[in-house]
Structures are given as C-alpha cells and as structure tokens.
Coordinates of C-alpha atoms in Angstrom, one line a residue:
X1 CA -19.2 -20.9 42.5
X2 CA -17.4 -17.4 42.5
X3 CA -17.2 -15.4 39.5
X4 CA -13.3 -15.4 40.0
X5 CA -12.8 -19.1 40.3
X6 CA -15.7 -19.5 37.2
X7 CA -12.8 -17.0 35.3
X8 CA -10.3 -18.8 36.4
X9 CA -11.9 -21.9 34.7
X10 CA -11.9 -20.2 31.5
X11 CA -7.9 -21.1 30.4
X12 CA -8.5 -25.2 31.0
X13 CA -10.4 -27.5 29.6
X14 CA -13.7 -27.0 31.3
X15 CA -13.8 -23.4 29.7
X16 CA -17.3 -24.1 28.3
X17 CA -19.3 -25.2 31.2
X18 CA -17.3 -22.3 33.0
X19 CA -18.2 -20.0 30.3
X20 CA -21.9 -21.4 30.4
X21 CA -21.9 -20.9 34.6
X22 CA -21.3 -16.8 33.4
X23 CA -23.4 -16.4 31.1
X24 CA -26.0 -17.9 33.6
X25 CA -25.0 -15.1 36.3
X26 CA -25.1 -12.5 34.2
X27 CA -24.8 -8.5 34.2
X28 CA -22.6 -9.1 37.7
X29 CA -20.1 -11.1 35.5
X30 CA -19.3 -8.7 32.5
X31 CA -16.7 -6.7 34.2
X32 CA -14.6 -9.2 35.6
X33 CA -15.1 -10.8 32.5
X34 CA -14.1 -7.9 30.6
X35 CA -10.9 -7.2 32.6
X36 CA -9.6 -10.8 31.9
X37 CA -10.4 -9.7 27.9
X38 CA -9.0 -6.4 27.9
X39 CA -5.5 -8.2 29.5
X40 CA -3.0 -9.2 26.9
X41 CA -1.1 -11.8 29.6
X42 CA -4.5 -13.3 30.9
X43 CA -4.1 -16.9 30.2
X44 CA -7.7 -17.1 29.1
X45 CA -7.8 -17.4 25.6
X46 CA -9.7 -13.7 24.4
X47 CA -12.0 -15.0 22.0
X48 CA -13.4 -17.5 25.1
X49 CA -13.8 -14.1 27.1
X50 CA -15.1 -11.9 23.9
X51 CA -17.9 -14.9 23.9
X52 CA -18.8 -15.0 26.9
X53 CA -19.6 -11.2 26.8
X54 CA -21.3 -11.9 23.5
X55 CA -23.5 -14.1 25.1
X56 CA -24.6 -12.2 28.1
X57 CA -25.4 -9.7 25.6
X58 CA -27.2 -6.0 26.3
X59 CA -25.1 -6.1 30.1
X60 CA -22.3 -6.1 28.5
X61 CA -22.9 -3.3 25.9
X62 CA -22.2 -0.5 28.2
X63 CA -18.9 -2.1 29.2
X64 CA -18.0 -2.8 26.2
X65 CA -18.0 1.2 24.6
X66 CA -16.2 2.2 27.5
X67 CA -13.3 -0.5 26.9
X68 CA -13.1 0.6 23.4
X69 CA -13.3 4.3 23.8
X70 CA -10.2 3.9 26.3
X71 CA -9.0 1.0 25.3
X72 CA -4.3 1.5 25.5
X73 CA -3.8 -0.8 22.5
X74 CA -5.0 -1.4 19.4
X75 CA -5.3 -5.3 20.3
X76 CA -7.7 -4.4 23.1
X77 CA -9.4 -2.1 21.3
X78 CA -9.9 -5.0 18.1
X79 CA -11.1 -7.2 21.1
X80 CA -13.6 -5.1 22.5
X81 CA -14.8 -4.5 18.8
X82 CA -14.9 -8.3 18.1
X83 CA -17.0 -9.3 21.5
X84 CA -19.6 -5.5 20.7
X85 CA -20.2 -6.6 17.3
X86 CA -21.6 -10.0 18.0
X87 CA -23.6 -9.1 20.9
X88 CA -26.4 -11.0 21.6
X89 CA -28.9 -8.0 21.5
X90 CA -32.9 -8.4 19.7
X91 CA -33.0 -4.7 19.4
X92 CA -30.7 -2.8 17.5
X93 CA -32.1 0.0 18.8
X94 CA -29.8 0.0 21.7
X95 CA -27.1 0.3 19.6
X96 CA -28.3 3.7 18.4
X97 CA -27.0 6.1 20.8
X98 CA -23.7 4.8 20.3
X99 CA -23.3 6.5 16.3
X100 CA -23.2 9.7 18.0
X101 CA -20.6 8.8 20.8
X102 CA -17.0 10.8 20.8
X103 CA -15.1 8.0 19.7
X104 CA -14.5 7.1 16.1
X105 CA -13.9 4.0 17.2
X106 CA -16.8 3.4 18.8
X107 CA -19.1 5.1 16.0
X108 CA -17.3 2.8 13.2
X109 CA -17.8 -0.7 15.5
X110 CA -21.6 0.4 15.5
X111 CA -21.9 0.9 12.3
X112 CA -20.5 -2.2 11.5
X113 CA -23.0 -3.9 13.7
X114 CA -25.7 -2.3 11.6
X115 CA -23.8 -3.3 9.0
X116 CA -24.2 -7.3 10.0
X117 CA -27.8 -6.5 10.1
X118 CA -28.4 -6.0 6.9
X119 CA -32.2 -5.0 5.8
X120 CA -33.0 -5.4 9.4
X121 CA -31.2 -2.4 10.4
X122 CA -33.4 0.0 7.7
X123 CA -35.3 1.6 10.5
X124 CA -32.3 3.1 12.1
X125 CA -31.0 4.4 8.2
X126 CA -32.0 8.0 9.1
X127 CA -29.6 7.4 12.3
X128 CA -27.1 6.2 10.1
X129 CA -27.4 8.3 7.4
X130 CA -26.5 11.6 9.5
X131 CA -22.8 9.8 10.0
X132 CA -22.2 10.2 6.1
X133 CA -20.6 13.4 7.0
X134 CA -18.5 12.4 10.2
X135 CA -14.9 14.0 10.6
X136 CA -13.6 10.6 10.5
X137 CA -12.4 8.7 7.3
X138 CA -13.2 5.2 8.5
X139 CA -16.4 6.1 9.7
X140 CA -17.5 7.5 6.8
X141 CA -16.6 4.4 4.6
X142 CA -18.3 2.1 6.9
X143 CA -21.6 4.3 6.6
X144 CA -21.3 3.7 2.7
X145 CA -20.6 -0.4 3.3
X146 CA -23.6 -0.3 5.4
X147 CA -26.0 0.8 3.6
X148 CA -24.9 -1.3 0.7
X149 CA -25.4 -3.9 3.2
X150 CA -29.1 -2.4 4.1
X151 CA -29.7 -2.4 0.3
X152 CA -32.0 0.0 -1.6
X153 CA -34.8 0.5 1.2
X154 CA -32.6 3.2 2.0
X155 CA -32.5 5.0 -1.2
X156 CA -35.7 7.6 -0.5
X157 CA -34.1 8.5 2.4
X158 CA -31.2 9.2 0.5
X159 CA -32.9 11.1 -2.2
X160 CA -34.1 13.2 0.7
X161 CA -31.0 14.1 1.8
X162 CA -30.3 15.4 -2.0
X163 CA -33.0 17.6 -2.1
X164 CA -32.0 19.3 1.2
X165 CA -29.3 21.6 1.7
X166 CA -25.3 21.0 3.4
X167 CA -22.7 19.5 2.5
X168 CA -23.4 16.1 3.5
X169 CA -25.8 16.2 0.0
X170 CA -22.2 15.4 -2.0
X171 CA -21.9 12.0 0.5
X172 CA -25.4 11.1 -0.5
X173 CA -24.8 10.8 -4.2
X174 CA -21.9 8.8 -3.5
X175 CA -24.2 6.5 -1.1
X176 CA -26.9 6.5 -3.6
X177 CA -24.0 5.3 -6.8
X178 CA -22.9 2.5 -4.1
X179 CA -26.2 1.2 -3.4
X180 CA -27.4 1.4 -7.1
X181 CA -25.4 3.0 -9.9
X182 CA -26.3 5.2 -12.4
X183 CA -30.1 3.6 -12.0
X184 CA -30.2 4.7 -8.6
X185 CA -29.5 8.9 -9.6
X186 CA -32.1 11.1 -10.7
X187 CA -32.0 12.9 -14.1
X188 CA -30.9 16.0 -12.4
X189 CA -27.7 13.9 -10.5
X190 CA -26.7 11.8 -13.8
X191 CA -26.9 15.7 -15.5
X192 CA -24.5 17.0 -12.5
X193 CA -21.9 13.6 -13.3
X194 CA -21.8 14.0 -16.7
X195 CA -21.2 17.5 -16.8
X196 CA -18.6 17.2 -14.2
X197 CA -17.5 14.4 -17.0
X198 CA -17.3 16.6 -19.2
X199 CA -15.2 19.8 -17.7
X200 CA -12.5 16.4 -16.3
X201 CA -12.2 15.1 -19.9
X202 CA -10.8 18.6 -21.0
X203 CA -7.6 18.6 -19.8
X204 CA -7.1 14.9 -18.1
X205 CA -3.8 13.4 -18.3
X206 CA -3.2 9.7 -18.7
X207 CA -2.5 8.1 -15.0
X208 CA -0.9 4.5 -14.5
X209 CA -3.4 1.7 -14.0
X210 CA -3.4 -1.2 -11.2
X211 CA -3.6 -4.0 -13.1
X212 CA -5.4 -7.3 -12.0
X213 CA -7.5 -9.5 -15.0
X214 CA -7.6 -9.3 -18.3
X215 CA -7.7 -7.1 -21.7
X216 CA -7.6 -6.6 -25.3
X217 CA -5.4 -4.2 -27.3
X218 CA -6.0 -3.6 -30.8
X219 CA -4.1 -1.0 -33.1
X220 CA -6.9 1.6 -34.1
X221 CA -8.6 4.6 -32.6
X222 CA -11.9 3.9 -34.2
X223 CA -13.7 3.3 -31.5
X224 CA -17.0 2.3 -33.1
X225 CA -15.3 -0.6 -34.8
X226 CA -13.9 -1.7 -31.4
X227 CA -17.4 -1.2 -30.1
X228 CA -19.0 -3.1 -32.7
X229 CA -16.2 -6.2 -32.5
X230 CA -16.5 -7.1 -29.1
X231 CA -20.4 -6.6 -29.0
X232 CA -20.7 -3.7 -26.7
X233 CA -23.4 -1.2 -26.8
X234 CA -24.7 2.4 -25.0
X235 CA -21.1 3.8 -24.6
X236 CA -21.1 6.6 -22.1
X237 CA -18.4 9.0 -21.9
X238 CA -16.2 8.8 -18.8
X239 CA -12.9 10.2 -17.6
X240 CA -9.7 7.5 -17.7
X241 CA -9.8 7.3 -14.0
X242 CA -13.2 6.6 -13.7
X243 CA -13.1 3.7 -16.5
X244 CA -10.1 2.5 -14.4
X245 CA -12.1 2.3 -11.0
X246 CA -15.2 0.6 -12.9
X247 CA -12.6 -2.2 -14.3
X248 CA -10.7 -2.3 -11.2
X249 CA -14.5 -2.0 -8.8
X250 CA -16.1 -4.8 -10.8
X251 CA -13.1 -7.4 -11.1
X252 CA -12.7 -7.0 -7.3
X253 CA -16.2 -6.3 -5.2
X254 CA -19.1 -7.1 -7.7
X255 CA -20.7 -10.1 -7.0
X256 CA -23.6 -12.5 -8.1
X257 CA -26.6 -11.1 -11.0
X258 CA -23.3 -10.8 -13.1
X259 CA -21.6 -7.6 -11.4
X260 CA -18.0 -8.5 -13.0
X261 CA -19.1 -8.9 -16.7
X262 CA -21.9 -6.3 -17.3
X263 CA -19.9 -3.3 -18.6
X264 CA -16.7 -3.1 -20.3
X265 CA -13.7 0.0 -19.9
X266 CA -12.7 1.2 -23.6
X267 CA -10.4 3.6 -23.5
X268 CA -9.6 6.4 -26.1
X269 CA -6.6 5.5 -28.3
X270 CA -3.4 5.4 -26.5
X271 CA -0.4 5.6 -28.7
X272 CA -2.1 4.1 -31.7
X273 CA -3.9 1.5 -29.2
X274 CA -7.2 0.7 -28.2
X275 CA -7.5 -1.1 -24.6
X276 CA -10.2 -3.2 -23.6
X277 CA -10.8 -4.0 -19.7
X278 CA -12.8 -6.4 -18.7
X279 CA -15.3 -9.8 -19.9
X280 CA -16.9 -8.3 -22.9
X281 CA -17.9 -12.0 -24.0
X282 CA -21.0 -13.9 -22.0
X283 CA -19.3 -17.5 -22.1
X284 CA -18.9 -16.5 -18.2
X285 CA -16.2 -18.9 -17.7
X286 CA -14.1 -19.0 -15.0
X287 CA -11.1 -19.9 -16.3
X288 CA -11.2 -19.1 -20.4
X289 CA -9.5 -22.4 -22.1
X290 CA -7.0 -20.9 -23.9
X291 CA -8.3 -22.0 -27.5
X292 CA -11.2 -19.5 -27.1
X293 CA -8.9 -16.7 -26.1
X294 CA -6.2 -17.6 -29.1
X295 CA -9.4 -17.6 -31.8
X296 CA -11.1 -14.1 -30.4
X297 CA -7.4 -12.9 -31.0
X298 CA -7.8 -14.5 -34.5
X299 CA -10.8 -13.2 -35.0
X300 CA -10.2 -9.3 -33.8
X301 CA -7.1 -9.3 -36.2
X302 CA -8.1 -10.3 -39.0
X303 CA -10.3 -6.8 -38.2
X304 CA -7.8 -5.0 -37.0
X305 CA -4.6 -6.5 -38.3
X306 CA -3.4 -7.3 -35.4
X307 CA -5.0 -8.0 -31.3
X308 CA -3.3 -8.4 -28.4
X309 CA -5.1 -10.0 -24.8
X310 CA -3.1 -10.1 -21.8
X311 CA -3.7 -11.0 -17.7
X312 CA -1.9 -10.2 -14.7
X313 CA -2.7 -10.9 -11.2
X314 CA -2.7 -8.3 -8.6
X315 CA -3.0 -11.4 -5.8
X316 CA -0.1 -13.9 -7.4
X317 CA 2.2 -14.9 -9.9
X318 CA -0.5 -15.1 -12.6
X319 CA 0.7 -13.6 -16.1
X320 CA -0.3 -14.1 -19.9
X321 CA -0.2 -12.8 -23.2
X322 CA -1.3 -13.7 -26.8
X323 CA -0.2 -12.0 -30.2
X324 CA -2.2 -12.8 -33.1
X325 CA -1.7 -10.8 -36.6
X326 CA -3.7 -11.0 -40.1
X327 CA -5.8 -14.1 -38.6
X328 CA -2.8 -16.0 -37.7
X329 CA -2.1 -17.2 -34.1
X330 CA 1.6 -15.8 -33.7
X331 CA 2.4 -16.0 -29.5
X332 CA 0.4 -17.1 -26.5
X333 CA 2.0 -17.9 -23.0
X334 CA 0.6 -18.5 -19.8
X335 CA 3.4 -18.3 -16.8
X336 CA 1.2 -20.7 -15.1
X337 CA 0.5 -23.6 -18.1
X338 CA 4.1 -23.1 -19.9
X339 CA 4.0 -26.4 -21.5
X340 CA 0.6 -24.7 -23.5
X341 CA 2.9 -21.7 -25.0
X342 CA 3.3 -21.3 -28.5
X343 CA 5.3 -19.5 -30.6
X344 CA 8.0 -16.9 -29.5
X345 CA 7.7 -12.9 -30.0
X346 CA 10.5 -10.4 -30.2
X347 CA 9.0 -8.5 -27.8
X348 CA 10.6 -11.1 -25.0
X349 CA 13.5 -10.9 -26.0
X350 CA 16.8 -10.1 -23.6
X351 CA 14.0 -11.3 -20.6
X352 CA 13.5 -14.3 -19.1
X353 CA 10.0 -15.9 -19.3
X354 CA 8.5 -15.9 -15.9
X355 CA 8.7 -19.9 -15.3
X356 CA 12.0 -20.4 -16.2
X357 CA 14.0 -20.0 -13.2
X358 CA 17.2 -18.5 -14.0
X359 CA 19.5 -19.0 -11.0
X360 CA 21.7 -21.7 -9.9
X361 CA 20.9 -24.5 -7.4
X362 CA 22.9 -22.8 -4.7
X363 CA 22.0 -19.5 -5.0
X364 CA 20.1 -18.8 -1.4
X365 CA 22.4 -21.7 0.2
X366 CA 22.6 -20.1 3.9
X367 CA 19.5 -18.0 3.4
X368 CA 16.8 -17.9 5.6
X369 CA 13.9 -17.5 3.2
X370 CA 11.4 -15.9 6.2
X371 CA 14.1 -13.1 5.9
X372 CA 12.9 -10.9 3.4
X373 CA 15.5 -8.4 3.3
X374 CA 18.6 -11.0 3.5
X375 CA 16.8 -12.7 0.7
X376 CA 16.0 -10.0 -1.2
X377 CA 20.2 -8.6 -1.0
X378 CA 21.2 -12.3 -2.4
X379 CA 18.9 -12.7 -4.8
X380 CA 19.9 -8.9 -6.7
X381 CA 23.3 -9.6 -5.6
X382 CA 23.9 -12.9 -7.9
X383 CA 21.1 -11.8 -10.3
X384 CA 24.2 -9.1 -11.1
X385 CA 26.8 -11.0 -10.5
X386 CA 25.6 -13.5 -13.5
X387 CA 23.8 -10.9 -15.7
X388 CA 20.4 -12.9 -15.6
X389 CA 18.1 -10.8 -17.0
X390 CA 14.6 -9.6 -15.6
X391 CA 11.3 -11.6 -15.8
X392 CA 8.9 -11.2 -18.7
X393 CA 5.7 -10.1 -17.6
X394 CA 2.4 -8.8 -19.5
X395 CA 3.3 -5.6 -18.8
X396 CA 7.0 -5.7 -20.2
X397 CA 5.6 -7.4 -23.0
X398 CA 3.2 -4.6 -23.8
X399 CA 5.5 -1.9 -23.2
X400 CA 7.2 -3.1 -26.4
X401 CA 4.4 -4.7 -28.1
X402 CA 1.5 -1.9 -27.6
X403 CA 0.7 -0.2 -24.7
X404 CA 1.9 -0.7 -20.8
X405 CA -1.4 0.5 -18.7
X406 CA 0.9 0.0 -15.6
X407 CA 3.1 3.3 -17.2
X408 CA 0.4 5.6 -18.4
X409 CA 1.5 9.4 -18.1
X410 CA 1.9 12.6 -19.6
X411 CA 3.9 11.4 -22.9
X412 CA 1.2 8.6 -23.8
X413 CA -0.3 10.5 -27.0
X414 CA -4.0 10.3 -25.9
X415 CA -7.3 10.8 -29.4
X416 CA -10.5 10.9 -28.2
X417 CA -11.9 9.9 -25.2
X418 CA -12.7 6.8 -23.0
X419 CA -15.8 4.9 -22.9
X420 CA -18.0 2.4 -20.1
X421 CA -20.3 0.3 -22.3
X422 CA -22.6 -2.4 -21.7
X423 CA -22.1 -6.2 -22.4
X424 CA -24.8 -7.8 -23.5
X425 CA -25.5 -9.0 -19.5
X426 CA -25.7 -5.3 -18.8
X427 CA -27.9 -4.8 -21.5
X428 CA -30.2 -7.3 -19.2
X429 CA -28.9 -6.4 -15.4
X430 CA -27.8 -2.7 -16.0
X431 CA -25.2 -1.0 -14.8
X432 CA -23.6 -2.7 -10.9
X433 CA -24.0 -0.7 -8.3
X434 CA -20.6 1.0 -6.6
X435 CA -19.5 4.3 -6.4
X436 CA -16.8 5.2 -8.6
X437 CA -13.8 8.0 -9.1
X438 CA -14.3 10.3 -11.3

C-alpha cells in the first residue's frame, strides 16, 4: 500500500495496523509522516504521528532536528520535541552532535533525552558538561537536571572542571551542590561558600518568603535553646535567602532517603521571634494528627512561654494555626477539619475564618464561574457592598500574633543570624543534594 493512503489510515480506526505498515517501511516514511505531525489541521491525531516516528527511530532523527530548529509554532515545535525525545535509538551516541547544534531548542530537547537516560547517558557527561555554560537559560537548567538525573558518576568530571580555568568553573559548583550538596564540595569550595556566607550576612536585608508547609515560632532570640528544643544539631551559618531556598527546595523536589526532613531553616530572631521551617521531628508522618502538633506546642511553651506552628499551602486552600502559652493549649484551627478547632484567639478578630463562607446564596446568580474576571468584579463588588471582612489565613494570623514570613522587609528588626541544621535523619543521611541561593 502507498505511504499516502497508509497516512491517510492514521485518523480512523485502523490507525494501529496503519501505523504498524510505517513503521515496517521505514526511513522512506518519516517525512511524509512528519509533514502530517508538523500540521496543526491534519486530522491524524499528532501523538499517532509523533509514534510512529518514535518507532522508526534513528531515520527519523535527522528529520526531526530540522522540524524543531524551524519549526513556525511553538505547538509544532513541542511536537517535534515529544516524537525526538522518545526515539527509538540503542545508541545515545547519535544524539551527541545535536548539543552543539544552533538551536536552543534543539540543544535543550537533547539534553533532555540524556536526561531520560539516566546513568546510562554518563559516557557522553564530558559532552554534556561543556553546555553548563550555554547562552541559553533553559539550556543551562536542563544540563543541571541532567546530571542530577546521571547521578554522582559524574562528579570527577565535575571536579575537573573546578580545577581548570573559565568561567564555566562557577556552573560546576552549582552542578556539583545539585548532584550532592555540601558532601559533594571540596574543602577548598565549602571555604569559597562560606566565606561568600559570610561577606552576604553583613549587610542582608530581610526578603518576603513563599510560603508552602509548616513552622514554628517561638518568642526568643536564643538560638541555642531553640536548637536544643527541637533536637537539631551542627548549625551552619547561612544567609536568609539561602535558609529560604533549602526550606522551600526540600518541601518541593527532595525525594526518597528522607530529602524533606533531614535539615531544618532557623532563622535569626525576627521582631522578638524565632521561625522554624521545616519537619524537625522523625515521626515522618504524612499528615501530623493534630494532637501531636497541639502537645509539641505545649511542650515548646512551657520553654518558651509561648509557641506558635502554622501551615499554608502554596498548591490549595490548605491553612492552620495553633497558639499555645505557659503549657496550655489556647487556639488550633485547621481550614480544612473546622469541626477539630478549638478555642478562639484575638488575633482573628474583624476576619472571617477561612471555611465560613460569608456571602449570600445569590451572590454570583448570573455568573459564569469559568469567567474569571466577571467573577472576580462580583465577588469584590458585594464583598463591599455588605462589608464582609477578609479571610483569616496563617499569615494574617501571624502578622498580628508574631511574625508574617510572607512580609519580611527592611523594618523587620533582624539579631543574629540564620541557621540550616540537621535533624536527627540528617545526622544519618547528611545534607540532600540541590543547589541553593545564596
């Protein structure tokens, strides 16, 4: 059958055994096949297509490039990346050539296939390695997710690249903190970090945090108490921002061999406060019953005089708080568990808590809800209309209870400096591996 008619094949419901008939003919295929792909009308469904080419493999991976390098969309251009990256090649050597082609795309679609690879792409790391320094931003961030896909075989190749000369020595260290940490550097790189450390801590100014998990907030700046209450151990002086990126890193990419709960963000005392990000507590529980967060509250106040913990949710709805003072349980509330709260604090007062809804039955009568802005107008418009106050959130709470992290700045009164210290699973596992701001 003709290699038109097989296409042709490929938008009804014999589009496998068509797509199998393709495959079987081969290189003479992969350009027809590629037009009906790189057309956003064809019928044919472009995953089908993107297969096929997948299947007939090296062919196609010619083809494919020069599609992406001149590819008029962005859709096509995703398309062609989709069908290169799951080419049917053995050897990954043939992808090689392609790092150094003119187009970032191009370079960052074939890194990403040695990306897939994992350890088996390590003998093409030197290859790989000389990208850590392309012009493009993408490109360079893929190189880094690469190799932390690679894993540490390529750390002495890394190493050699610190001990040479260029600027691409500076990417290296980040690659090396990605793949490994702090245990991957060399005394002379954890000297250059912590000097740099160091000259930051001098004149750094409080910056607002993203906020998604948990933390504690107790009223004292004597940060070897804290230390000693929640268990934690070889603090290592860091800047703000860099305590900030470790919470933020480990909450959202570590994974597995306890990457989330190793080390903990204490930061130097903010307007009286001490803040504590992260799970400084090895009951590794998913979801903490709220009893054993209430009685760590208990427990830290009747050190402190008083300890706050509070959650909010960066993906949802999710916020919480709890209060306790001189060993007494005084507020806890959980937007998603209401009927659990207990007790009330001043600190909500003139809000409304988060799962009360406020607003009358009729209030978005004539709304569609897919229209965001429409909605959005109605909903401020009767909000004012009725004076219904704003939601409570953990944040609003600690604005006027202890400390907002979301509103750091240059009136927070800042003693002393922050800290990353180790749980007692980082005391096992070390530090996790990612590279940090500083």
């Amino acid at each position: 059958m003709e290699i038109q008619a097989l296409i042709d094949q490929l938008a009804g419901p014999g589009h496998k055994a068509a797509g199998d008939a393709l495959v079987a003919v081969g290189e003479p295929a992969v350009r027809p096949v590629l037009a009906v792909l790189c057309d956003e009308d064809s019928p044919v469904d472009w995953v089908t297509s993107a297969t096929v080419l997948r299947r007939i493999g090296l062919p196609a991976l010619a083809p494919l490039v020069e599609a992406m390098a001149s590819a008029p969309t962005g859709e096509v251009a995703r398309r062609c990346g989709w069908a290169h990256c799951g080419l049917e090649i053995a050897d990954l050597a043939a992808f090689v050539p392609d790092l150094s082609h003119p187009s970032p795309e191009v370079r960052a679609n074939t890194v990403y296939v040695l990306q897939l690879k994992g350890e088996a792409a390590l003998p093409h790391a030197p290859s790989l390695l000389a990208l850590l320094d392309d012009p493009d931003d993408d490109v360079r961030q893929r190189v880094i997710w690469a190799i932390e896909g690679i894993g540490p075989g390529v750390i002495p190749f890394l190493r050699e690249i610190r001990s040479s000369r260029g600027t691409v020595r500076r990417r290296a260290l980040e690659a090396l903190a990605a793949i490994g940490g702090p245990s991957a550097l060399d005394d002379r790189d954890l000297a250059l970090i912590r000097r740099l450390i160091r000259v930051k801590l001098a004149t750094e100014t409080p910056e607002p945090m993203h906020l998604c998990g948990t933390w504690y907030a107790v009223p004292t700046g004597d940060r070897d108490a804290v230390l000693d209450a929640f268990g934690l151990s070889e603090p290592e002086p860091v800047t703000m921002r860099l305590g900030a990126s470790a919470w933020n890193h480990d909450h959202h990419v570590s994974r597995g061999d306890h990457g989330p709960c190793r080390r903990v963000y204490v930061t130097p005392s903010l307007d009286g406060w001490t803040l504590v990000f992260g799970d400084p507590f090895p009951d590794h529980e998913d979801d903490i019953d709220p009893s054993v967060i209430q009685e760590r509250c208990r427990a830290l106040s009747r050190r402190f005089g008083a300890a706050h913990w509070y959650g909010a949710s960066c993906g949802d709805e999710w916020t919480a708080w709890c209060v306790a003072e001189g060993g007494d349980l005084v507020r806890y509330y959980d937007v998603f568990e209401p009927d659990d709260q207990i007790g009330s604090h001043p600190a909500e007062d003139g809000y409304v808590l988060p799962h009360d809804d406020a607003f009358p039955d009729d209030a978005f009568d004539g709304i569609d809800l897919h229209d965001s802005a429409g909605f959005q107008a109605r909903y401020f418009q009767v909000k004012k209309d009725l004076g219904i106050p704003d939601d409570c959130h953990a944040t609003t709470f600690a604005a006027r209870a202890s400390v907002d992290p979301s509103a750091l700045g240059p009136r927070t009164s800042v003693q002393g400096h922050a800290v990353l210290a180790l749980t007692s699973c980082g005391l096992r596992h070390g530090h996790p591996p990612g590279a940090l701001r500083i």
